[in-house]
mmCIF file of C-alpha atoms in Angstrom:
data_model
loop_
_atom_site.group_PDB
_atom_site.id
_atom_site.type_symbol
_atom_site.label_atom_id
_atom_site.label_comp_id
_atom_site.label_asym_id
_atom_site.label_seq_id
_atom_site.Cartn_x
_atom_site.Cartn_y
_atom_site.Cartn_z
ATOM 1 C CA MET A 1 44.028 -29.964 -30.307
ATOM 2 C CA SER A 2 42.101 -26.672 -30.068
ATOM 3 C CA ALA A 3 39.528 -25.608 -27.292
ATOM 4 C CA LYS A 4 36.539 -23.419 -27.572
ATOM 5 C CA TYR A 5 36.103 -20.231 -25.989
ATOM 6 C CA GLY A 6 39.594 -19.134 -25.553
ATOM 7 C CA LEU A 7 41.150 -22.399 -24.007
ATOM 8 C CA VAL A 8 44.795 -22.905 -24.931
ATOM 9 C CA GLY A 9 45.866 -26.056 -26.816
ATOM 10 C CA TYR A 10 49.107 -27.801 -27.136
ATOM 11 C CA ASN A 11 50.947 -29.721 -29.641
ATOM 12 C CA SER A 12 54.500 -31.220 -30.159
ATOM 13 C CA SER A 13 55.563 -28.375 -32.640
ATOM 14 C CA ARG A 14 54.108 -24.990 -31.040
ATOM 15 C CA LYS A 15 51.900 -23.334 -29.046
ATOM 16 C CA HIS A 16 48.664 -21.926 -30.255
ATOM 17 C CA ILE A 17 45.587 -20.172 -29.223
ATOM 18 C CA SER A 18 42.093 -20.440 -30.782
ATOM 19 C CA ILE A 19 39.276 -18.139 -29.826
ATOM 20 C CA SER A 20 35.673 -18.660 -31.055
ATOM 21 C CA ILE A 21 32.916 -16.202 -30.524
ATOM 22 C CA PRO A 22 29.536 -17.467 -29.197
ATOM 23 C CA SER A 23 26.851 -17.694 -31.776
ATOM 24 C CA SER A 24 23.679 -15.804 -31.262
ATOM 25 C CA THR A 25 21.806 -18.881 -30.185
ATOM 26 C CA GLU A 26 24.338 -19.736 -27.313
ATOM 27 C CA VAL A 27 23.704 -18.488 -23.539
ATOM 28 C CA MET A 28 25.563 -15.255 -22.587
ATOM 29 C CA SER A 29 26.114 -13.942 -19.218
ATOM 30 C CA PRO A 30 23.013 -12.104 -18.152
ATOM 31 C CA HIS A 31 24.802 -9.348 -16.724
ATOM 32 C CA ILE A 32 26.123 -8.590 -20.125
ATOM 33 C CA LYS A 33 24.242 -5.733 -21.905
ATOM 34 C CA SER A 34 23.309 -6.296 -25.315
ATOM 35 C CA VAL A 35 21.797 -4.069 -27.981
ATOM 36 C CA GLU A 36 18.036 -5.385 -28.255
ATOM 37 C CA GLU A 37 14.814 -4.049 -29.496
ATOM 38 C CA LEU A 38 12.517 -2.581 -26.990
ATOM 39 C CA ARG A 39 9.030 -3.743 -27.949
ATOM 40 C CA VAL A 40 5.880 -2.993 -25.969
ATOM 41 C CA LEU A 41 2.841 -4.781 -26.950
ATOM 42 C CA GLY A 42 4.382 -5.819 -30.277
ATOM 43 C CA ILE A 43 5.395 -2.239 -31.023
ATOM 44 C CA ASN A 44 8.877 -1.820 -31.783
ATOM 45 C CA LEU A 45 9.724 1.261 -30.391
ATOM 46 C CA SER A 46 13.502 1.155 -31.016
ATOM 47 C CA SER A 47 12.682 2.557 -34.473
ATOM 48 C CA PHE A 48 11.130 5.738 -33.498
ATOM 49 C CA SER A 49 12.906 8.948 -32.457
ATOM 50 C CA ALA A 50 12.850 9.799 -28.770
ATOM 51 C CA PRO A 51 9.870 12.412 -28.916
ATOM 52 C CA THR A 52 7.804 9.731 -30.622
ATOM 53 C CA GLN A 53 8.857 7.048 -28.313
ATOM 54 C CA PHE A 54 7.735 9.332 -25.282
ATOM 55 C CA PHE A 55 4.354 10.138 -27.233
ATOM 56 C CA ILE A 56 3.531 6.571 -27.705
ATOM 57 C CA CYS A 57 4.284 5.634 -24.272
ATOM 58 C CA VAL A 58 2.312 8.523 -22.779
ATOM 59 C CA ALA A 59 -0.704 7.833 -24.892
ATOM 60 C CA GLY A 60 -0.593 4.135 -23.716
ATOM 61 C CA VAL A 61 -0.538 4.944 -20.132
ATOM 62 C CA PHE A 62 -3.337 7.540 -20.368
ATOM 63 C CA VAL A 63 -5.620 5.304 -22.587
ATOM 64 C CA PHE A 64 -5.039 1.906 -20.568
ATOM 65 C CA TYR A 65 -4.934 3.674 -17.117
ATOM 66 C CA LEU A 66 -7.905 5.463 -17.439
ATOM 67 C CA ILE A 67 -9.822 2.586 -18.356
ATOM 68 C CA TYR A 68 -8.155 0.538 -15.529
ATOM 69 C CA GLY A 69 -9.367 3.325 -13.029
ATOM 70 C CA TYR A 70 -12.842 3.148 -14.136
ATOM 71 C CA LEU A 71 -12.975 -0.687 -13.686
ATOM 72 C CA GLN A 72 -11.386 -0.418 -10.340
ATOM 73 C CA GLU A 73 -13.992 1.613 -9.156
ATOM 74 C CA LEU A 74 -16.525 -0.394 -10.991
ATOM 75 C CA ILE A 75 -15.593 -3.477 -9.207
ATOM 76 C CA PHE A 76 -15.641 -1.751 -5.707
ATOM 77 C CA SER A 77 -19.114 -0.299 -6.425
ATOM 78 C CA VAL A 78 -20.367 -4.012 -6.080
ATOM 79 C CA GLU A 79 -22.444 -4.360 -3.093
ATOM 80 C CA GLY A 80 -20.428 -6.343 -0.425
ATOM 81 C CA PHE A 81 -17.083 -6.275 -2.260
ATOM 82 C CA LYS A 82 -15.137 -3.531 -0.231
ATOM 83 C CA PRO A 83 -13.751 -6.182 2.428
ATOM 84 C CA PHE A 84 -11.959 -8.234 -0.454
ATOM 85 C CA GLY A 85 -9.329 -5.799 -1.608
ATOM 86 C CA TRP A 86 -6.557 -8.118 -1.160
ATOM 87 C CA TYR A 87 -8.270 -11.032 -2.840
ATOM 88 C CA LEU A 88 -8.921 -8.646 -5.930
ATOM 89 C CA THR A 89 -4.870 -8.091 -5.763
ATOM 90 C CA LEU A 90 -4.433 -11.642 -5.816
ATOM 91 C CA VAL A 91 -6.533 -12.372 -8.900
ATOM 92 C CA GLN A 92 -4.977 -9.341 -10.382
ATOM 93 C CA PHE A 93 -1.376 -10.759 -9.852
ATOM 94 C CA GLY A 94 -2.467 -14.131 -11.015
ATOM 95 C CA PHE A 95 -3.662 -12.680 -14.332
ATOM 96 C CA TYR A 96 -0.458 -10.509 -14.769
ATOM 97 C CA SER A 97 1.531 -13.458 -14.328
ATOM 98 C CA MET A 98 -0.299 -15.480 -17.113
ATOM 99 C CA PHE A 99 -0.123 -12.519 -19.580
ATOM 100 C CA GLY A 100 3.803 -11.959 -18.552
ATOM 101 C CA LEU A 101 4.399 -15.618 -19.302
ATOM 102 C CA VAL A 102 2.504 -15.638 -22.672
ATOM 103 C CA GLU A 103 4.375 -12.453 -23.942
ATOM 104 C CA LEU A 104 7.685 -13.884 -22.685
ATOM 105 C CA GLN A 105 7.064 -17.006 -24.615
ATOM 106 C CA LEU A 106 6.644 -14.817 -27.804
ATOM 107 C CA THR A 107 9.926 -13.530 -27.537
ATOM 108 C CA GLN A 108 13.071 -14.925 -28.795
ATOM 109 C CA ASP A 109 14.971 -14.197 -25.880
ATOM 110 C CA LYS A 110 13.395 -16.143 -22.683
ATOM 111 C CA ARG A 111 16.444 -15.518 -20.064
ATOM 112 C CA ARG A 112 15.902 -14.113 -16.756
ATOM 113 C CA ARG A 113 18.489 -11.554 -16.607
ATOM 114 C CA ILE A 114 17.660 -9.755 -13.380
ATOM 115 C CA PRO A 115 18.524 -11.662 -10.173
ATOM 116 C CA GLY A 116 15.905 -13.503 -8.020
ATOM 117 C CA LYS A 117 16.859 -11.459 -4.949
ATOM 118 C CA THR A 118 15.784 -8.281 -6.914
ATOM 119 C CA TYR A 119 12.738 -9.563 -7.775
ATOM 120 C CA MET A 120 11.838 -10.529 -4.218
ATOM 121 C CA ILE A 121 12.353 -6.973 -3.257
ATOM 122 C CA ILE A 122 10.373 -5.493 -6.302
ATOM 123 C CA ALA A 123 7.564 -8.001 -5.721
ATOM 124 C CA PHE A 124 7.316 -6.949 -1.982
ATOM 125 C CA LEU A 125 7.018 -3.285 -3.093
ATOM 126 C CA THR A 126 4.518 -4.029 -5.667
ATOM 127 C CA VAL A 127 2.402 -5.940 -3.381
ATOM 128 C CA GLY A 128 2.526 -3.110 -0.920
ATOM 129 C CA THR A 129 1.680 -0.371 -3.603
ATOM 130 C CA MET A 130 -1.133 -2.298 -5.256
ATOM 131 C CA GLY A 131 -2.520 -4.515 -2.372
ATOM 132 C CA LEU A 132 -2.911 -1.570 0.107
ATOM 133 C CA SER A 133 -4.360 0.772 -2.783
ATOM 134 C CA ASN A 134 -6.975 -1.770 -3.426
ATOM 135 C CA THR A 135 -7.809 -2.420 0.052
ATOM 136 C CA SER A 136 -8.011 1.042 1.062
ATOM 137 C CA LEU A 137 -10.895 1.546 -1.464
ATOM 138 C CA GLY A 138 -12.881 -0.186 1.171
ATOM 139 C CA TYR A 139 -12.507 3.018 3.582
ATOM 140 C CA LEU A 140 -11.905 5.789 1.166
ATOM 141 C CA ASN A 141 -13.551 6.754 -2.076
ATOM 142 C CA TYR A 142 -11.766 6.570 -5.142
ATOM 143 C CA PRO A 143 -10.506 10.173 -5.782
ATOM 144 C CA THR A 144 -9.433 10.532 -2.129
ATOM 145 C CA GLN A 145 -7.204 7.535 -2.829
ATOM 146 C CA VAL A 146 -5.877 8.884 -6.214
ATOM 147 C CA ILE A 147 -5.102 12.213 -4.247
ATOM 148 C CA PHE A 148 -2.907 10.551 -1.954
ATOM 149 C CA LYS A 149 -0.963 8.400 -4.617
ATOM 150 C CA CYS A 150 -0.409 11.549 -6.567
ATOM 151 C CA CYS A 151 1.425 13.183 -3.691
ATOM 152 C CA LYS A 152 4.542 11.235 -3.796
ATOM 153 C CA LEU A 153 6.592 14.215 -3.058
ATOM 154 C CA ILE A 154 4.380 15.951 -0.560
ATOM 155 C CA PRO A 155 2.824 13.173 1.947
ATOM 156 C CA VAL A 156 -0.203 15.564 3.114
ATOM 157 C CA MET A 157 -2.974 14.147 5.433
ATOM 158 C CA ILE A 158 -6.385 14.949 4.285
ATOM 159 C CA GLY A 159 -9.038 15.461 6.987
ATOM 160 C CA GLY A 160 -12.440 14.098 7.063
ATOM 161 C CA VAL A 161 -11.654 10.405 6.310
ATOM 162 C CA PHE A 162 -11.263 7.223 7.807
ATOM 163 C CA ILE A 163 -7.889 6.942 9.778
ATOM 164 C CA GLN A 164 -7.415 3.153 8.621
ATOM 165 C CA GLY A 165 -8.021 4.159 4.981
ATOM 166 C CA VAL A 166 -5.262 6.848 5.430
ATOM 167 C CA LEU A 167 -2.965 4.615 6.897
ATOM 168 C CA LEU A 168 -3.112 2.138 4.215
ATOM 169 C CA ILE A 169 -2.918 4.507 1.130
ATOM 170 C CA SER A 170 0.011 6.265 2.937
ATOM 171 C CA LEU A 171 1.763 2.962 3.160
ATOM 172 C CA ALA A 172 1.043 2.310 -0.420
ATOM 173 C CA LEU A 173 2.118 5.929 -1.198
ATOM 174 C CA CYS A 174 5.714 4.895 0.135
ATOM 175 C CA ALA A 175 6.056 1.647 -1.710
ATOM 176 C CA ASP A 176 4.936 3.287 -4.640
ATOM 177 C CA ALA A 177 7.361 6.171 -4.114
ATOM 178 C CA ALA A 178 10.244 3.596 -4.067
ATOM 179 C CA ILE A 179 9.300 0.897 -6.725
ATOM 180 C CA GLY A 180 9.929 3.014 -9.654
ATOM 181 C CA ASN A 181 13.565 3.615 -8.778
ATOM 182 C CA VAL A 182 14.437 0.233 -7.913
ATOM 183 C CA GLN A 183 12.742 -1.136 -11.370
ATOM 184 C CA GLU A 184 14.768 1.509 -13.184
ATOM 185 C CA LYS A 185 18.049 0.556 -11.699
ATOM 186 C CA ALA A 186 17.279 -3.255 -12.188
ATOM 187 C CA MET A 187 16.260 -2.773 -15.922
ATOM 188 C CA LYS A 188 19.252 -0.701 -16.916
ATOM 189 C CA LEU A 189 21.818 -2.604 -14.818
ATOM 190 C CA HIS A 190 20.830 -6.120 -16.328
ATOM 191 C CA ASN A 191 19.057 -4.886 -19.423
ATOM 192 C CA GLY A 192 15.720 -7.131 -18.402
ATOM 193 C CA SER A 193 12.636 -6.924 -20.552
ATOM 194 C CA ASN A 194 9.173 -5.823 -19.497
ATOM 195 C CA SER A 195 7.388 -8.889 -19.760
ATOM 196 C CA GLU A 196 10.440 -10.631 -17.563
ATOM 197 C CA MET A 197 10.028 -7.878 -15.068
ATOM 198 C CA VAL A 198 6.234 -8.354 -14.895
ATOM 199 C CA LEU A 199 6.305 -12.147 -14.910
ATOM 200 C CA TYR A 200 8.810 -12.530 -12.171
ATOM 201 C CA SER A 201 7.644 -9.665 -9.816
ATOM 202 C CA TYR A 202 4.031 -10.440 -10.007
ATOM 203 C CA SER A 203 4.227 -14.259 -9.658
ATOM 204 C CA ILE A 204 6.563 -13.843 -6.745
ATOM 205 C CA GLY A 205 4.085 -11.268 -5.485
ATOM 206 C CA PHE A 206 1.207 -13.652 -5.901
ATOM 207 C CA VAL A 207 2.551 -16.288 -3.560
ATOM 208 C CA TYR A 208 3.181 -13.636 -0.887
ATOM 209 C CA ILE A 209 -0.256 -12.405 -0.948
ATOM 210 C CA LEU A 210 -1.557 -16.153 -1.335
ATOM 211 C CA THR A 211 0.328 -16.923 1.872
ATOM 212 C CA GLY A 212 -0.864 -14.128 3.767
ATOM 213 C CA LEU A 213 -4.671 -14.507 2.905
ATOM 214 C CA LEU A 214 -4.114 -18.432 3.871
ATOM 215 C CA CYS A 215 -2.725 -17.165 7.321
ATOM 216 C CA VAL A 216 -5.385 -14.736 8.308
ATOM 217 C CA GLY A 217 -8.221 -16.824 6.956
ATOM 218 C CA GLY A 218 -9.233 -14.244 4.145
ATOM 219 C CA LEU A 219 -9.242 -16.616 1.372
ATOM 220 C CA GLY A 220 -12.366 -18.556 1.978
ATOM 221 C CA PRO A 221 -14.939 -15.596 2.274
ATOM 222 C CA ALA A 222 -13.669 -13.889 -0.711
ATOM 223 C CA VAL A 223 -13.775 -16.978 -2.896
ATOM 224 C CA ALA A 224 -17.432 -17.416 -1.656
ATOM 225 C CA PHE A 225 -18.376 -14.065 -2.397
ATOM 226 C CA CYS A 226 -16.904 -13.803 -5.759
ATOM 227 C CA SER A 227 -18.512 -17.299 -6.879
ATOM 228 C CA GLU A 228 -21.901 -15.870 -5.988
ATOM 229 C CA HIS A 229 -21.113 -12.865 -8.466
ATOM 230 C CA PRO A 230 -18.626 -14.241 -11.144
ATOM 231 C CA VAL A 231 -19.255 -11.802 -13.857
ATOM 232 C CA LYS A 232 -19.100 -8.750 -11.597
ATOM 233 C CA THR A 233 -16.118 -9.858 -9.907
ATOM 234 C CA TYR A 234 -13.814 -12.296 -11.980
ATOM 235 C CA GLY A 235 -15.499 -10.865 -15.166
ATOM 236 C CA TYR A 236 -14.527 -7.278 -14.527
ATOM 237 C CA ALA A 237 -11.224 -8.528 -12.715
ATOM 238 C CA PHE A 238 -10.147 -9.885 -15.949
ATOM 239 C CA PHE A 239 -10.468 -6.827 -18.062
ATOM 240 C CA PHE A 240 -9.134 -4.772 -15.019
ATOM 241 C CA SER A 241 -6.013 -6.777 -15.120
ATOM 242 C CA LEU A 242 -5.695 -6.983 -18.945
ATOM 243 C CA THR A 243 -5.686 -2.999 -19.056
ATOM 244 C CA GLY A 244 -3.556 -2.944 -16.097
ATOM 245 C CA TYR A 245 -1.152 -5.158 -17.704
ATOM 246 C CA PHE A 246 -1.094 -2.964 -20.872
ATOM 247 C CA GLY A 247 -0.599 -0.053 -18.894
ATOM 248 C CA ILE A 248 2.453 -1.172 -16.790
ATOM 249 C CA SER A 249 4.025 -2.194 -19.930
ATOM 250 C CA PHE A 250 3.972 1.167 -21.129
ATOM 251 C CA VAL A 251 5.175 2.740 -17.666
ATOM 252 C CA LEU A 252 8.081 0.140 -17.686
ATOM 253 C CA ALA A 253 9.132 1.406 -21.100
ATOM 254 C CA LEU A 254 8.962 5.040 -19.989
ATOM 255 C CA ILE A 255 11.229 4.027 -16.928
ATOM 256 C CA LYS A 256 13.655 2.323 -19.272
ATOM 257 C CA LEU A 257 13.708 4.993 -21.634
ATOM 258 C CA PHE A 258 13.341 8.095 -19.639
ATOM 259 C CA GLY A 259 13.817 7.318 -16.029
ATOM 260 C CA ALA A 260 11.574 6.946 -13.115
ATOM 261 C CA LEU A 261 11.049 10.619 -12.532
ATOM 262 C CA VAL A 262 9.515 11.131 -15.814
ATOM 263 C CA ALA A 263 7.275 7.990 -15.383
ATOM 264 C CA VAL A 264 6.048 9.205 -12.059
ATOM 265 C CA THR A 265 5.382 12.708 -13.600
ATOM 266 C CA VAL A 266 3.439 11.107 -16.454
ATOM 267 C CA THR A 267 1.276 8.751 -14.278
ATOM 268 C CA THR A 268 0.702 11.564 -11.707
ATOM 269 C CA GLY A 269 -0.897 13.552 -14.676
ATOM 270 C CA ARG A 270 -2.907 10.684 -15.599
ATOM 271 C CA LYS A 271 -4.414 10.123 -12.032
ATOM 272 C CA ALA A 272 -5.402 13.581 -11.984
ATOM 273 C CA MET A 273 -7.599 13.101 -15.015
ATOM 274 C CA THR A 274 -8.810 9.811 -13.379
ATOM 275 C CA ILE A 275 -10.223 12.064 -10.609
ATOM 276 C CA ILE A 276 -12.305 14.177 -12.823
ATOM 277 C CA LEU A 277 -13.624 10.995 -14.775
ATOM 278 C CA SER A 278 -14.621 9.660 -11.555
ATOM 279 C CA PHE A 279 -16.811 12.283 -10.550
ATOM 280 C CA MET A 280 -18.282 12.325 -14.184
ATOM 281 C CA PHE A 281 -19.059 8.497 -14.033
ATOM 282 C CA PHE A 282 -19.864 7.667 -10.336
ATOM 283 C CA ALA A 283 -21.947 9.879 -7.833
ATOM 284 C CA LYS A 284 -20.159 10.974 -4.921
ATOM 285 C CA PRO A 285 -20.227 14.083 -2.669
ATOM 286 C CA PHE A 286 -17.905 16.940 -3.554
ATOM 287 C CA THR A 287 -16.021 18.999 -1.326
ATOM 288 C CA PHE A 288 -13.551 21.802 -1.421
ATOM 289 C CA GLN A 289 -10.836 19.153 -0.040
ATOM 290 C CA TYR A 290 -10.638 18.037 -3.618
ATOM 291 C CA ILE A 291 -9.688 21.316 -4.857
ATOM 292 C CA TRP A 292 -6.938 21.594 -2.415
ATOM 293 C CA GLY A 293 -5.769 18.044 -3.228
ATOM 294 C CA GLY A 294 -5.733 19.056 -7.055
ATOM 295 C CA LEU A 295 -3.799 21.885 -6.290
ATOM 296 C CA LEU A 296 -1.201 19.633 -4.387
ATOM 297 C CA VAL A 297 -1.302 17.221 -7.460
ATOM 298 C CA LEU A 298 -0.107 19.975 -9.711
ATOM 299 C CA PHE A 299 2.522 20.938 -7.247
ATOM 300 C CA GLY A 300 3.813 17.742 -7.099
ATOM 301 C CA ILE A 301 4.098 17.620 -10.887
ATOM 302 C CA PHE A 302 5.932 20.907 -10.754
ATOM 303 C CA LEU A 303 8.214 19.387 -8.131
ATOM 304 C CA ASN A 304 9.081 16.426 -10.331
ATOM 305 C CA VAL A 305 9.774 18.504 -13.590
ATOM 306 C CA TYR A 306 11.749 21.165 -11.399
ATOM 307 C CA SER A 307 13.826 18.252 -9.496
ATOM 308 C CA LYS A 308 14.865 16.818 -13.254
ATOM 309 C CA ASN A 309 15.450 20.365 -14.478
ATOM 310 C CA ARG A 310 17.076 22.192 -11.911
ATOM 311 C CA GLU A 311 19.766 23.657 -13.970
ATOM 312 C CA LYS A 312 17.300 24.980 -16.574
ATOM 313 C CA ILE A 313 14.673 26.379 -14.304
ATOM 314 C CA LYS A 314 15.900 29.018 -12.123
ATOM 315 C CA LEU A 315 13.552 29.973 -9.161
ATOM 316 C CA PRO A 316 13.870 33.178 -7.317
ATOM 317 C CA SER A 317 15.850 32.969 -3.898
ATOM 318 C CA ILE A 318 14.689 34.361 -0.775
ATOM 319 C CA LYS A 319 17.114 37.411 -1.218
ATOM 320 C CA ASP A 320 15.574 38.178 -4.518
ATOM 321 C CA LEU A 321 11.826 37.834 -3.110
ATOM 322 C CA ARG A 322 12.945 40.055 -0.224
ATOM 323 C CA SER A 323 14.145 42.617 -2.689
ATOM 324 C CA TRP A 324 11.028 42.375 -4.917
ATOM 325 C CA LEU A 325 8.964 43.077 -2.033
ATOM 326 C CA LEU A 326 11.017 46.129 -0.697
ATOM 327 C CA THR A 327 10.903 47.611 -4.259
ATOM 328 C CA GLY A 328 7.299 47.027 -4.536
ATOM 329 C CA LYS A 329 6.483 49.027 -1.107
ATOM 330 C CA LYS A 330 8.999 51.826 -2.183
ATOM 331 C CA VAL A 331 7.017 52.169 -5.679
ATOM 332 C CA ARG A 332 3.537 52.287 -3.530
ATOM 333 C CA PHE A 333 5.028 54.797 -1.058
ATOM 334 C CA LEU A 334 6.279 57.191 -4.004
ATOM 335 C CA SER A 335 2.835 56.790 -5.816
ATOM 336 C CA GLN A 336 1.111 57.716 -2.389
ATOM 337 C CA ASN A 337 3.369 60.670 -2.076
ATOM 338 C CA VAL A 338 2.724 61.963 -5.618
#
């Protein structure tokens, strides 16, 4: 008698071992990595070269998140909506969960590979970065919020804004800085798919936000307000969530293919362009603080690139700078004497 999967079978004449390999339809351990196609919105990125993969992901991030940013500011321009940032996040997480479920059902492999505890952590960070960002728009205008989120490596306080909004977006910044690394580690360790990541992290986050709104009594007023303006709230929120879902799919692909630092650099560049579009489409006062903030954004992008390529990019040391300054002074002194 032989047994399946390497069990030993004995008979009266001799010992023998029979080993059978599981077929593709049989369940494997979720911790075993397998070579799979990486698909984003039906596009098989595995068939392209690395530069082409990067270009497709960057184009997807810019196109969908620029529309996402426009719709986000459009929703908060609806009179009376600013106090309901957490409810918008709840609706957004609900749509993301449905989109992720539909996409996961269209794939052949529907297994959950990443452990539930990891998803609970990712969901908490996601709630923090998106919920606090949405809520901060009730206190800050959109360019100020974006500038804060761009400065992941340089947390700088900008004067002249409401302290409550600054606190909210600063907390969102902390969560946003951590989530990319956690997602990268989980997806590479367990070989999880984009749709799986979105479905489980946002559905768990939906439960977190719903529980919080029920506890503080913030659900009723938000539902009543949105029921009076269904098109400008739920209608905008649907397309806002749809473009955000498409955008996060390309961000997760960037994280999986090139790492969290590259993804942060790309999304930071996208946010810088969003600031320009915000001033083009929505009237708001302009101050020199935005120029300084833009310079900080560029400096943050440089730090991202430099931290990834320290061996290739050689910055001058303090000793080199001192010698250059002394050399410059000596040259000027000689020219004056001549």
